[in-house]
Amino acid sequence: MVQTDTSREISLTHPLLKSDLKGPCKTKYAVVSAIIASMASLLLGYNIGVMSGAQIFIKDDLDLTDTEIEILTGIMNLYSLAGSLTAGWTSDSIGRRNTLTLTAIIYFVGPLIISFSNNYFWIMVGRFVTGIGIGYSVIVPVYIAEVSPVTMRGFLTSLAELAVNIGLLLGYISNFLLADLSVHLSWRLMFALGIVPAVTLGFGTLIMPESPRWLVMKGQIGKAQEVLTYLTASLEDAKTQLEEIKETAGIPKESTSEVVPVPKQSHDKTVWKELIMKPAPSVCRILMTVLAIQFFQQASGIDTVVLYSPRVFEKSGIKSNSTLLGATMAVGLVKTISIPVAMILSDLVGRRSLLITSTAGMAASLVMLGLGLQIGDGSVMNQTWIVVVCIVAVLSYVSFFSIGIGPLTMAYSSEIMPLKLRAQGVALGMAMNRTVCGVVTMTFISLYEAITIAGSFYLYAGIAGMACAFVYICLPETKGKSLEEIEVLFGKKEKEIEGNGKSLEVAV
């Protein structure tokens, strides 16, 4: 229990509360905090993307089989389950900021182990440690959503996905630039470079504020108001948000002390009870929405393109290693530069419209890719046009992914989860995401050997089409609403049902 200090009232003469910074200047603090937190997402992207080219050199250096490479490539996503399933509890216990510091340490150790590995076992150990870091990266969108102003939340939460794609691109670039080194040295340096952003994140967390919503959950009302004053445009906005957060956290409005008592109970048991064991209808709807959108993001095949694009382009007719890596780097570039579209439009046209456009475009692009690979498979004619079709289809696919379901999946999941359940709920979504990703990437080679590579992408196209239908039917718009208002949005259906029942009773 947090000790109560009823003798200390919230002081409006605190230096932070007297700050004469104007709104735009204050929101820069939220932007800087979001950028630093996004370094964890950049590390996620880098450690996934670097494997795309590094696997070529690891296979030659350690004389590995295709099956061993397939497992090594995809297993990290399953390892990340250990991180994602404990990240929610960790962040609720020690805070969002301290969890990000821990994430930086994990991302430092994992690539370091891989860089000094001399056999398959130690690479797997390094991938396991790195996988834990990937799981802990689930806290990034949670933290950003909780420190972002309402009018900038869509933009700032999309920074995490932008950072993932910058990380992927940097991984591809390191593959390309270090490809001419010796086989023994090249892949080790590729992984070692990932240590640099980990150190940057670790030191960057020292200047970040703690999430005001986490502070309220711990009864630290005074500190929460100080942070909100820095993050919002005015003192009045800070007070309004604080009252909304207190109400959501179950703290009476009349509690004005800097530190207030919180219920003495097992927070972890309470969360799991409200989230899974006995969820309210609105919570059940939210959880199903989070799990479904996380499933569709990965089941539509994005990581097969990210990790196996050299193999896909090879099947289309490209033979040179440097050309393969160059085309793969183009995929990373297009995927990255498409993200700002979602960042800008998510707060203008809304999340729902972008998600529908994104999933529909992905389905069409995957059909196009499947047709190109089907025609080109075993063809003896000039394959230049087939190569062009496949490259255009892949670039179209990743661009549609990046304007919608890529950046908005975690952003939307973080928005709709209630405050008390947010960290654990988003962690469950991340667990679904990484599980599906691991299954898809670890079975891709076996899948295309069974149903052809074209058939694999037709399957992913069908899943993308299902995702489009799901978004259209099930997802409400969250644009322009506070996190507390979104909780009410998902509770409306429940209230409407109750209201209809009461009306029927009156009529009878």
Coordinates of C-alpha atoms in Angstrom, one line a residue, residues 6-7 18 105 116 121 126-127 159 180 217 234 236 281 295 300 317 358 383 441 448 453 461 464 501:
T6 CA -2.8 13.9 4.1
S7 CA -0.9 16.8 5.5
K18 CA 4.4 27.8 -12.4
I105 CA 19.8 -3.5 -21.0
F116 CA 30.8 -13.4 -29.9
F121 CA 23.8 -22.9 -29.6
G126 CA 21.6 -14.5 -28.0
R127 CA 18.4 -14.7 -30.0
L159 CA 6.3 6.8 -34.0
D180 CA 31.9 -7.7 -48.7
M217 CA -2.6 4.1 -10.2
S234 CA -2.2 24.4 -20.0
E236 CA -6.4 23.7 -16.8
P281 CA -18.9 -7.5 -21.7
F295 CA -3.5 -11.8 -35.3
S300 CA -1.2 -11.6 -43.5
G317 CA 14.4 -14.5 -61.2
S358 CA -4.5 -0.7 -45.7
Q383 CA 11.7 -13.0 -66.8
T441 CA 8.2 -17.2 -40.3
Y448 CA 5.8 -22.8 -50.0
I453 CA 5.4 -20.0 -53.1
A461 CA -4.1 -12.5 -49.4
A464 CA -5.7 -9.8 -45.5
G501 CA -34.1 -4.3 -21.6

